[in-house]
Coordinates of C-alpha atoms in Angstrom, one line a residue:
Chain E
M1 CA 107.2 -177.4 -59.0
L2 CA 104.9 -176.0 -56.3
S3 CA 105.7 -176.3 -52.7
K4 CA 103.0 -177.0 -50.1
S5 CA 103.6 -173.6 -48.5
E6 CA 103.2 -171.9 -51.9
I7 CA 99.9 -173.7 -52.5
K8 CA 98.7 -172.7 -49.0
L9 CA 99.7 -169.1 -49.5
I10 CA 98.1 -168.7 -52.9
T11 CA 94.8 -170.4 -52.1
S12 CA 94.6 -168.3 -48.9
L13 CA 94.5 -165.2 -51.1
K14 CA 90.9 -166.0 -52.0
Q15 CA 90.1 -164.5 -48.6
K16 CA 90.4 -160.8 -47.8
K17 CA 91.9 -161.6 -44.3
Y18 CA 94.9 -163.3 -45.8
R19 CA 95.3 -160.8 -48.7
L20 CA 95.6 -158.0 -46.1
Q21 CA 97.8 -160.1 -43.8
H22 CA 100.3 -160.9 -46.6
Q23 CA 99.6 -157.7 -48.6
L24 CA 99.4 -159.9 -51.8
F25 CA 96.8 -160.6 -54.4
A26 CA 96.5 -163.0 -57.3
A27 CA 95.6 -162.4 -61.0
E28 CA 94.9 -165.1 -63.6
G29 CA 95.2 -165.3 -67.4
K30 CA 97.9 -164.1 -69.7
K31 CA 96.2 -160.9 -70.9
I32 CA 95.6 -159.5 -67.4
I33 CA 99.0 -160.6 -66.1
L34 CA 100.7 -158.8 -69.0
E35 CA 98.7 -155.7 -68.2
L36 CA 99.7 -155.8 -64.6
L37 CA 103.3 -156.5 -65.4
K38 CA 103.4 -153.3 -67.6
S39 CA 102.3 -151.3 -64.5
K40 CA 104.0 -150.1 -61.4
L41 CA 102.8 -153.1 -59.5
Q42 CA 105.5 -155.3 -57.9
L43 CA 105.4 -158.9 -58.9
H44 CA 105.8 -161.4 -56.0
Q45 CA 105.8 -164.6 -58.0
L46 CA 104.5 -165.8 -61.4
F47 CA 103.3 -169.4 -61.9
T48 CA 103.0 -170.5 -65.5
T49 CA 102.5 -173.7 -67.5
T50 CA 104.3 -172.1 -70.5
L51 CA 107.3 -169.9 -70.8
E52 CA 105.8 -166.8 -72.3
F53 CA 106.5 -164.0 -69.8
D54 CA 109.5 -161.7 -69.8
V55 CA 110.2 -161.7 -66.1
P56 CA 113.4 -162.7 -64.2
D57 CA 113.8 -166.4 -63.6
V58 CA 113.8 -166.1 -59.9
L59 CA 110.3 -164.7 -60.0
Q60 CA 108.9 -167.3 -62.4
T61 CA 107.9 -170.9 -61.5
I62 CA 107.0 -173.3 -64.3
I63 CA 104.2 -175.6 -63.1
T64 CA 102.0 -178.3 -64.6
P65 CA 98.4 -177.7 -65.7
K66 CA 97.4 -180.0 -62.8
E67 CA 99.3 -177.8 -60.3
L68 CA 97.7 -174.7 -61.8
N69 CA 94.3 -176.4 -61.2
R70 CA 95.1 -176.7 -57.5
I71 CA 95.9 -173.0 -57.1
S72 CA 93.4 -171.4 -59.6
F73 CA 90.4 -169.5 -58.6
L74 CA 88.7 -170.1 -61.9
K75 CA 86.5 -172.9 -63.0
T76 CA 88.5 -173.2 -66.2
P77 CA 92.1 -172.3 -65.3
N78 CA 94.1 -170.3 -67.8
T79 CA 97.8 -170.9 -68.4
A80 CA 99.2 -168.7 -65.6
L81 CA 98.6 -167.2 -62.2
A82 CA 100.6 -164.3 -60.8
V83 CA 100.9 -163.0 -57.3
F84 CA 101.5 -159.3 -56.9
K85 CA 102.1 -157.0 -53.9
I86 CA 99.1 -154.8 -53.0
P87 CA 100.2 -151.2 -53.7
K88 CA 99.8 -148.5 -51.1
P89 CA 96.8 -146.2 -51.8
Q90 CA 97.9 -142.8 -53.2
P91 CA 96.7 -139.4 -52.0
I92 CA 93.3 -138.5 -53.4
D93 CA 93.2 -135.8 -56.0
F94 CA 90.2 -133.5 -55.2
S95 CA 90.7 -131.4 -58.3
K96 CA 89.0 -134.1 -60.4
L97 CA 85.8 -136.0 -60.3
I98 CA 85.9 -138.8 -57.6
V99 CA 83.6 -141.8 -57.6
A100 CA 82.5 -143.1 -54.2
L101 CA 80.8 -146.4 -53.5
D102 CA 78.6 -147.0 -50.5
D103 CA 78.3 -150.8 -49.9
V104 CA 78.7 -152.2 -53.4
R105 CA 78.8 -156.0 -52.7
D106 CA 79.1 -157.7 -56.1
P107 CA 82.7 -158.3 -57.3
G108 CA 81.6 -158.1 -60.9
N109 CA 80.0 -154.7 -60.3
L110 CA 83.1 -153.3 -58.6
G111 CA 85.3 -154.6 -61.3
T112 CA 83.2 -153.1 -64.0
I113 CA 83.1 -149.7 -62.1
I114 CA 86.9 -149.7 -61.9
R115 CA 87.0 -150.4 -65.7
L116 CA 84.5 -147.5 -66.2
C117 CA 86.6 -145.1 -64.0
D118 CA 89.6 -146.0 -66.1
W119 CA 87.7 -145.4 -69.4
F120 CA 86.4 -142.0 -68.2
G121 CA 89.6 -140.8 -66.6
V122 CA 88.5 -141.0 -63.0
T123 CA 91.6 -141.8 -61.1
D124 CA 90.2 -141.9 -57.6
L125 CA 87.6 -144.4 -56.4
V126 CA 86.8 -144.3 -52.7
C127 CA 84.8 -147.2 -51.1
N128 CA 83.2 -147.5 -47.7
L129 CA 84.7 -150.3 -45.6
E130 CA 81.8 -152.7 -46.5
T131 CA 82.3 -152.5 -50.2
V132 CA 83.8 -155.6 -51.7
E133 CA 87.6 -155.5 -51.6
C134 CA 89.2 -154.6 -54.9
Y135 CA 91.9 -157.3 -54.7
N136 CA 89.2 -160.1 -54.6
P137 CA 90.1 -162.4 -57.5
K138 CA 86.7 -161.9 -59.1
V139 CA 87.1 -158.1 -59.0
I140 CA 90.6 -158.4 -60.5
Q141 CA 89.4 -160.5 -63.3
A142 CA 86.5 -158.1 -64.0
T143 CA 88.7 -155.0 -64.1
M144 CA 90.6 -156.4 -67.1
G145 CA 93.8 -154.6 -66.0
S146 CA 92.2 -151.3 -65.2
I147 CA 93.0 -151.8 -61.5
T148 CA 96.5 -150.5 -62.2
R149 CA 95.2 -147.1 -63.4
V150 CA 92.6 -146.4 -60.7
N151 CA 93.6 -145.5 -57.1
V152 CA 91.1 -147.3 -54.8
S153 CA 90.9 -146.2 -51.2
Y154 CA 88.8 -147.8 -48.4
L155 CA 87.6 -145.5 -45.7
N156 CA 84.8 -144.4 -43.5
L157 CA 82.7 -142.8 -46.3
E158 CA 80.5 -140.7 -44.0
S159 CA 83.5 -139.1 -42.3
F160 CA 85.3 -138.7 -45.6
L161 CA 82.3 -136.8 -47.1
S162 CA 81.7 -134.7 -44.0
S163 CA 85.3 -133.6 -43.8
N164 CA 85.4 -132.5 -47.4
K165 CA 83.1 -129.5 -47.3
A166 CA 84.8 -128.0 -50.4
S167 CA 83.6 -130.7 -52.8
Q168 CA 80.0 -130.9 -54.2
V169 CA 78.7 -134.3 -53.3
F170 CA 76.4 -135.9 -55.9
G171 CA 74.4 -139.0 -55.0
A172 CA 72.5 -141.3 -57.4
F173 CA 68.9 -141.8 -56.3
M174 CA 65.8 -143.0 -58.0
D175 CA 64.0 -139.7 -57.1
G176 CA 66.9 -137.3 -57.6
E177 CA 67.0 -134.4 -60.1
N178 CA 67.2 -135.3 -63.8
M179 CA 70.9 -135.3 -64.5
F180 CA 70.3 -133.7 -67.9
E181 CA 68.8 -130.6 -66.2
I182 CA 71.4 -129.7 -63.6
N183 CA 74.9 -128.4 -63.6
L184 CA 77.6 -131.1 -63.5
P185 CA 81.1 -129.8 -62.6
S186 CA 84.4 -131.3 -63.6
S187 CA 85.3 -131.9 -60.0
G188 CA 83.2 -133.2 -57.0
I189 CA 82.3 -136.6 -55.7
L190 CA 79.7 -138.9 -57.2
V191 CA 78.3 -141.5 -54.7
L192 CA 76.7 -144.7 -55.9
G193 CA 74.9 -147.1 -53.4
N194 CA 74.3 -150.7 -52.7
E195 CA 72.8 -153.0 -55.3
A196 CA 69.6 -153.6 -53.3
N197 CA 69.3 -150.7 -50.9
G198 CA 71.0 -147.8 -52.6
I199 CA 72.8 -145.2 -50.5
S200 CA 72.6 -145.5 -46.8
K201 CA 70.9 -142.9 -44.6
E202 CA 74.2 -141.9 -43.0
V203 CA 75.9 -141.3 -46.3
A204 CA 72.8 -139.7 -47.8
S205 CA 72.9 -137.0 -45.1
Q206 CA 76.3 -135.8 -46.6
I207 CA 75.0 -135.5 -50.1
T208 CA 74.5 -132.0 -51.5
Q209 CA 72.8 -132.9 -54.8
R210 CA 70.6 -135.9 -55.4
I211 CA 70.6 -136.9 -59.1
S212 CA 68.9 -139.5 -61.2
I213 CA 69.0 -140.9 -64.7
P214 CA 65.7 -140.2 -66.4
R215 CA 63.5 -143.2 -67.4
F216 CA 62.1 -143.0 -70.9
G217 CA 59.9 -146.1 -71.0
E218 CA 56.2 -145.3 -71.4
L219 CA 55.2 -147.6 -68.7
Q220 CA 57.9 -146.4 -66.3
A221 CA 57.9 -149.8 -64.9
T222 CA 61.6 -150.7 -64.9
E223 CA 62.5 -151.0 -61.3
S224 CA 66.0 -149.7 -61.3
L225 CA 69.3 -149.8 -63.2
N226 CA 72.2 -152.0 -62.2
V227 CA 74.7 -149.9 -60.3
A228 CA 77.4 -150.5 -62.9
N229 CA 75.1 -149.4 -65.7
A230 CA 74.1 -146.3 -63.6
A231 CA 77.8 -145.5 -63.2
A232 CA 78.4 -145.9 -66.9
I233 CA 75.6 -143.4 -67.8
L234 CA 76.4 -140.9 -65.1
L235 CA 80.2 -140.9 -65.8
S236 CA 79.5 -140.4 -69.5
E237 CA 77.2 -137.4 -68.8
F238 CA 79.7 -135.8 -66.3
K239 CA 82.5 -136.1 -68.9
R240 CA 80.3 -134.9 -71.7
R241 CA 79.7 -131.6 -69.8
T242 CA 83.4 -131.2 -69.0
A243 CA 84.3 -131.8 -72.6
T244 CA 81.7 -129.6 -74.2
E245 CA 81.6 -126.8 -71.6
T246 CA 85.3 -126.0 -71.6
Chain Y
M1 CA 53.4 -183.2 -55.6
L2 CA 55.5 -183.2 -58.7
S3 CA 55.1 -185.9 -61.4
K4 CA 58.1 -187.4 -63.1
S5 CA 56.9 -186.0 -66.4
E6 CA 56.6 -182.5 -64.9
I7 CA 60.2 -182.8 -63.6
K8 CA 61.4 -183.9 -66.9
L9 CA 59.6 -181.1 -68.8
I10 CA 60.7 -178.3 -66.4
T11 CA 64.4 -179.4 -66.3
S12 CA 64.4 -179.7 -70.1
L13 CA 63.6 -176.0 -70.3
K14 CA 67.2 -175.3 -69.4
Q15 CA 67.9 -176.1 -73.1
K16 CA 66.9 -173.9 -75.9
K17 CA 65.9 -176.9 -78.0
Y18 CA 63.2 -178.0 -75.6
R19 CA 62.1 -174.4 -74.9
L20 CA 61.4 -174.0 -78.6
Q21 CA 59.9 -177.5 -78.9
H22 CA 57.4 -176.9 -76.0
Q23 CA 57.2 -173.1 -76.5
L24 CA 57.6 -172.7 -72.7
F25 CA 60.1 -171.1 -70.5
A26 CA 60.7 -170.9 -66.7
A27 CA 61.2 -168.1 -64.3
E28 CA 62.1 -168.2 -60.6
G29 CA 61.6 -166.1 -57.5
K30 CA 58.5 -164.4 -56.2
K31 CA 59.4 -160.9 -57.4
I32 CA 60.0 -161.9 -61.1
I33 CA 57.0 -164.3 -61.2
L34 CA 54.7 -161.5 -59.8
E35 CA 56.0 -159.2 -62.6
L36 CA 55.4 -161.8 -65.3
L37 CA 51.9 -162.6 -63.9
K38 CA 51.0 -158.9 -64.2
S39 CA 51.9 -159.0 -67.9
K40 CA 50.1 -160.4 -71.0
L41 CA 52.2 -163.6 -70.7
Q42 CA 50.2 -166.8 -70.3
L43 CA 51.0 -168.9 -67.3
H44 CA 51.4 -172.6 -68.0
Q45 CA 51.9 -173.8 -64.4
L46 CA 53.2 -172.4 -61.2
F47 CA 55.1 -174.5 -58.6
T48 CA 55.4 -173.0 -55.2
T49 CA 56.4 -174.0 -51.7
T50 CA 54.1 -171.4 -50.2
L51 CA 50.6 -170.2 -51.1
E52 CA 51.2 -166.6 -52.0
F53 CA 50.1 -166.2 -55.6
D54 CA 46.7 -165.1 -56.8
V55 CA 46.3 -167.7 -59.6
P56 CA 43.6 -170.3 -60.3
D57 CA 44.1 -173.5 -58.4
V58 CA 44.3 -175.6 -61.5
L59 CA 47.5 -173.7 -62.5
Q60 CA 49.1 -173.9 -59.2
T61 CA 51.0 -176.8 -57.6
I62 CA 52.2 -176.8 -54.0
I63 CA 55.6 -178.5 -53.8
T64 CA 58.1 -179.1 -51.1
P65 CA 61.4 -177.2 -50.9
K66 CA 63.1 -180.5 -51.8
E67 CA 61.0 -180.8 -54.9
L68 CA 61.8 -177.2 -55.8
N69 CA 65.4 -178.1 -55.5
R70 CA 65.0 -180.8 -58.2
I71 CA 63.5 -178.4 -60.8
S72 CA 65.3 -175.2 -59.9
F73 CA 68.0 -173.7 -62.2
L74 CA 69.4 -171.7 -59.3
K75 CA 72.1 -172.6 -56.9
T76 CA 70.0 -171.3 -54.0
P77 CA 66.4 -172.0 -55.0
N78 CA 63.8 -169.4 -54.2
T79 CA 60.2 -170.3 -53.1
A80 CA 58.6 -170.7 -56.5
L81 CA 59.2 -171.5 -60.1
A82 CA 56.7 -170.6 -62.9
V83 CA 56.4 -172.0 -66.4
F84 CA 55.1 -169.6 -69.0
K85 CA 54.2 -169.8 -72.7
I86 CA 56.7 -168.1 -75.0
P87 CA 54.8 -165.2 -76.6
K88 CA 54.7 -164.7 -80.3
P89 CA 57.1 -161.8 -81.4
Q90 CA 55.1 -158.7 -82.3
P91 CA 55.7 -156.7 -85.5
I92 CA 58.7 -154.3 -85.3
D93 CA 57.9 -150.6 -84.9
F94 CA 60.3 -148.8 -87.2
S95 CA 59.2 -145.3 -86.1
K96 CA 61.2 -145.7 -82.9
L97 CA 64.8 -146.5 -82.0
I98 CA 65.5 -150.2 -82.4
V99 CA 68.4 -152.0 -80.7
A100 CA 70.1 -154.9 -82.6
L101 CA 72.5 -157.4 -81.2
D102 CA 75.1 -159.2 -83.3
D103 CA 76.2 -162.3 -81.5
V104 CA 75.9 -161.3 -77.8
R105 CA 76.7 -164.6 -76.0
D106 CA 76.5 -163.8 -72.3
P107 CA 73.1 -164.3 -70.8
G108 CA 73.8 -161.7 -68.1
N109 CA 74.6 -159.1 -70.8
L110 CA 71.5 -159.9 -72.8
G111 CA 69.3 -159.7 -69.6
T112 CA 70.9 -156.3 -68.7
I113 CA 70.4 -155.0 -72.2
I114 CA 66.7 -156.0 -72.1
R115 CA 66.4 -154.1 -68.8
L116 CA 68.1 -151.1 -70.3
C117 CA 65.8 -151.1 -73.4
D118 CA 62.8 -151.1 -71.0
W119 CA 64.3 -148.2 -69.0
F120 CA 64.9 -146.1 -72.1
G121 CA 61.6 -146.9 -73.8
V122 CA 63.1 -149.1 -76.5
T123 CA 60.3 -151.6 -77.4
D124 CA 62.1 -153.6 -80.1
L125 CA 65.2 -155.6 -79.6
V126 CA 66.3 -157.6 -82.6
C127 CA 69.0 -160.3 -82.3
N128 CA 70.9 -162.3 -84.8
L129 CA 70.3 -166.1 -84.6
E130 CA 73.6 -166.7 -82.7
T131 CA 72.7 -164.3 -79.9
V132 CA 71.9 -166.1 -76.7
E133 CA 68.1 -166.9 -76.5
C134 CA 66.1 -164.5 -74.4
Y135 CA 64.1 -167.3 -72.6
N136 CA 67.3 -168.8 -71.2
P137 CA 66.7 -169.0 -67.4
K138 CA 69.8 -166.8 -66.8
V139 CA 68.5 -164.1 -69.1
I140 CA 65.1 -164.2 -67.6
Q141 CA 66.6 -163.8 -64.1
A142 CA 68.8 -160.9 -65.3
T143 CA 65.9 -159.0 -67.0
M144 CA 64.1 -158.6 -63.6
G145 CA 60.7 -158.7 -65.4
S146 CA 61.6 -156.3 -68.2
I147 CA 61.3 -159.1 -70.7
T148 CA 57.5 -158.5 -70.6
R149 CA 57.9 -155.0 -72.0
V150 CA 60.5 -155.5 -74.7
N151 CA 59.6 -157.3 -78.0
V152 CA 62.6 -159.5 -78.8
S153 CA 62.9 -160.9 -82.3
Y154 CA 65.5 -163.4 -83.6
L155 CA 66.3 -163.1 -87.3
N156 CA 69.0 -163.0 -89.9
L157 CA 70.5 -159.6 -88.9
E158 CA 72.3 -159.0 -92.2
S159 CA 69.2 -159.5 -94.3
F160 CA 67.1 -157.5 -91.8
L161 CA 69.4 -154.5 -92.1
S162 CA 69.8 -154.7 -95.8
S163 CA 66.1 -154.9 -96.4
N164 CA 65.4 -151.8 -94.3
K165 CA 67.0 -149.1 -96.4
A166 CA 64.8 -146.4 -94.8
S167 CA 66.4 -146.6 -91.4
Q168 CA 69.7 -145.2 -90.5
V169 CA 71.9 -147.9 -89.0
F170 CA 74.3 -147.0 -86.3
G171 CA 77.0 -149.5 -85.1
A172 CA 79.1 -149.2 -82.0
F173 CA 82.8 -149.5 -82.8
M174 CA 86.0 -148.6 -81.0
D175 CA 87.0 -146.4 -83.9
G176 CA 83.7 -144.8 -84.8
E177 CA 82.8 -141.1 -84.7
N178 CA 82.4 -139.5 -81.3
M179 CA 78.8 -140.0 -80.4
F180 CA 78.7 -136.5 -78.8
E181 CA 79.6 -134.9 -82.1
I182 CA 77.1 -136.4 -84.5
N183 CA 73.4 -136.2 -85.0
L184 CA 71.4 -139.0 -83.3
P185 CA 67.8 -139.3 -84.5
S186 CA 64.8 -140.5 -82.5
S187 CA 64.4 -143.5 -84.9
G188 CA 66.9 -145.8 -86.5
I189 CA 68.7 -149.0 -85.6
L190 CA 71.6 -149.2 -83.1
V191 CA 73.8 -152.3 -83.5
L192 CA 76.0 -153.7 -80.7
G193 CA 78.4 -156.6 -81.3
N194 CA 79.9 -159.6 -79.7
E195 CA 81.7 -159.4 -76.4
A196 CA 85.1 -160.3 -77.8
N197 CA 84.9 -159.6 -81.5
G198 CA 82.5 -156.7 -81.8
I199 CA 80.3 -156.5 -84.9
S200 CA 80.9 -159.0 -87.7
K201 CA 82.1 -158.0 -91.1
E202 CA 78.8 -159.0 -92.8
V203 CA 76.7 -156.9 -90.4
A204 CA 79.3 -154.1 -90.5
S205 CA 78.8 -153.8 -94.2
Q206 CA 75.2 -152.7 -93.6
I207 CA 76.0 -150.0 -91.1
T208 CA 75.6 -146.4 -92.3
Q209 CA 77.2 -144.6 -89.3
R210 CA 80.0 -146.0 -87.1
I211 CA 79.9 -144.4 -83.7
S212 CA 81.9 -144.7 -80.5
I213 CA 81.9 -143.6 -76.9
P214 CA 84.8 -141.3 -76.3
R215 CA 87.4 -142.4 -73.8
F216 CA 88.6 -139.7 -71.3
G217 CA 91.4 -141.5 -69.5
E218 CA 94.7 -139.8 -70.0
L219 CA 96.5 -143.1 -70.8
Q220 CA 93.8 -144.2 -73.2
A221 CA 94.6 -147.7 -72.1
T222 CA 91.2 -149.2 -71.2
E223 CA 90.7 -151.8 -73.8
S224 CA 87.0 -151.6 -74.3
L225 CA 83.7 -151.3 -72.4
N226 CA 81.5 -154.2 -71.6
V227 CA 78.7 -154.4 -74.2
A228 CA 76.0 -153.8 -71.6
N229 CA 77.8 -150.7 -70.4
A230 CA 78.2 -149.5 -73.9
A231 CA 74.4 -150.0 -74.5
A232 CA 73.7 -148.0 -71.3
I233 CA 75.7 -145.1 -72.4
L234 CA 74.6 -145.0 -76.0
L235 CA 70.9 -145.4 -75.1
S236 CA 71.1 -142.6 -72.6
E237 CA 72.7 -140.3 -75.2
F238 CA 70.2 -141.2 -77.9
K239 CA 67.4 -140.5 -75.6
R240 CA 68.9 -137.2 -74.3
R241 CA 69.0 -135.9 -77.8
T242 CA 65.3 -136.9 -78.5
A243 CA 64.3 -135.3 -75.2
T244 CA 66.2 -132.0 -75.6
E245 CA 65.9 -131.5 -79.3
T246 CA 62.1 -131.8 -79.6

């Protein structure tokens, strides 16, 4: 049975303002919830229409499918919704490759990039303050559980880059140097920009190496690659170098 | 002014059945329409709320935003919708790398893969009959105009592969050989499977080389990569080899 205040709290988590205020976020679907439960995340409360989770009774509320419908963020609600505490960001490890996002707005893109970071062993993702928040329900669904293995920090990206003079800063541009023809180290920062406008001028001024993914089509007419696809290709190439050159 | 029969025809194009029956498809938004108009595609009729297209009067109908709303497939309609004739598939060029899809169901994934083929100079994309149809409005929007530069053929994929003994057939699997450690030729067929289930048994039996994208995360916990991201990484690596080994 769901109380009115629970419904109000959970549905409020659709908005960044309330997620930050309560320091809570929601995840839906058995598969993702099981992944999150396996991690260090702290469960606040689990709402389920079936009894299939191994969590203490006090943290588990059995609800009806109709109740789930009322709190779900999905068009077709699953069988469970879990509310977790937002973890504190961890210190950033500068000895490894870091991915930085400058104004990525689409939750699906951010979720996919988090999943890619996880795949390629990138543990730190830094985002400028305008990038979509990683505890947005759509991001959480798109990460498929990878959110638990990637440390996401929100910060002023320009200041972050300018204060880290030790790291080489790569930026993905349409007119950068061919990524296959330059040295790609095992540490450094790789910046990816906004879906429509790319990397902002302010952030671009902090970039030490502009790189691009070569286009092979004869007509050279494809306008650009989606930011998540660009991340996929660039991360694969960075990691190939580390793997083959050591 | 839109006639009732025009409204009926256009809205019917949301369904594959009617697209095939009329051999027509719709595209929305000035940017994509301009790309399609530049191509060999034959315009059937353009519906626009503003006069900004250089097409013969007889092919252009000025409509009101309200009328556009009635025929649009988008939540937030743009300023124009164009209906084009579906082109006849061209013969497949076996001298180049071909991408094959086995049951890709998500229109966004197919659109992104078409855009990637265009970027990497893959001119032939073959799809099994269950793969989402490429003239689906959501696919058209996701291709960003690349649909005009990629020849998409729908066919029985198992028969297609078994009858082409000359080509090496690569298939993306979770447990295939590390793509960085094997020979990747400039021609051949690269098969990608369904979002949830991968490549089917029937199609897998025709694959000569199972390949995979190495995972670098220490925990090795990421379940899989999205099919469009996998396509991005694999195509980039195939093309890198062709570029650096010739």
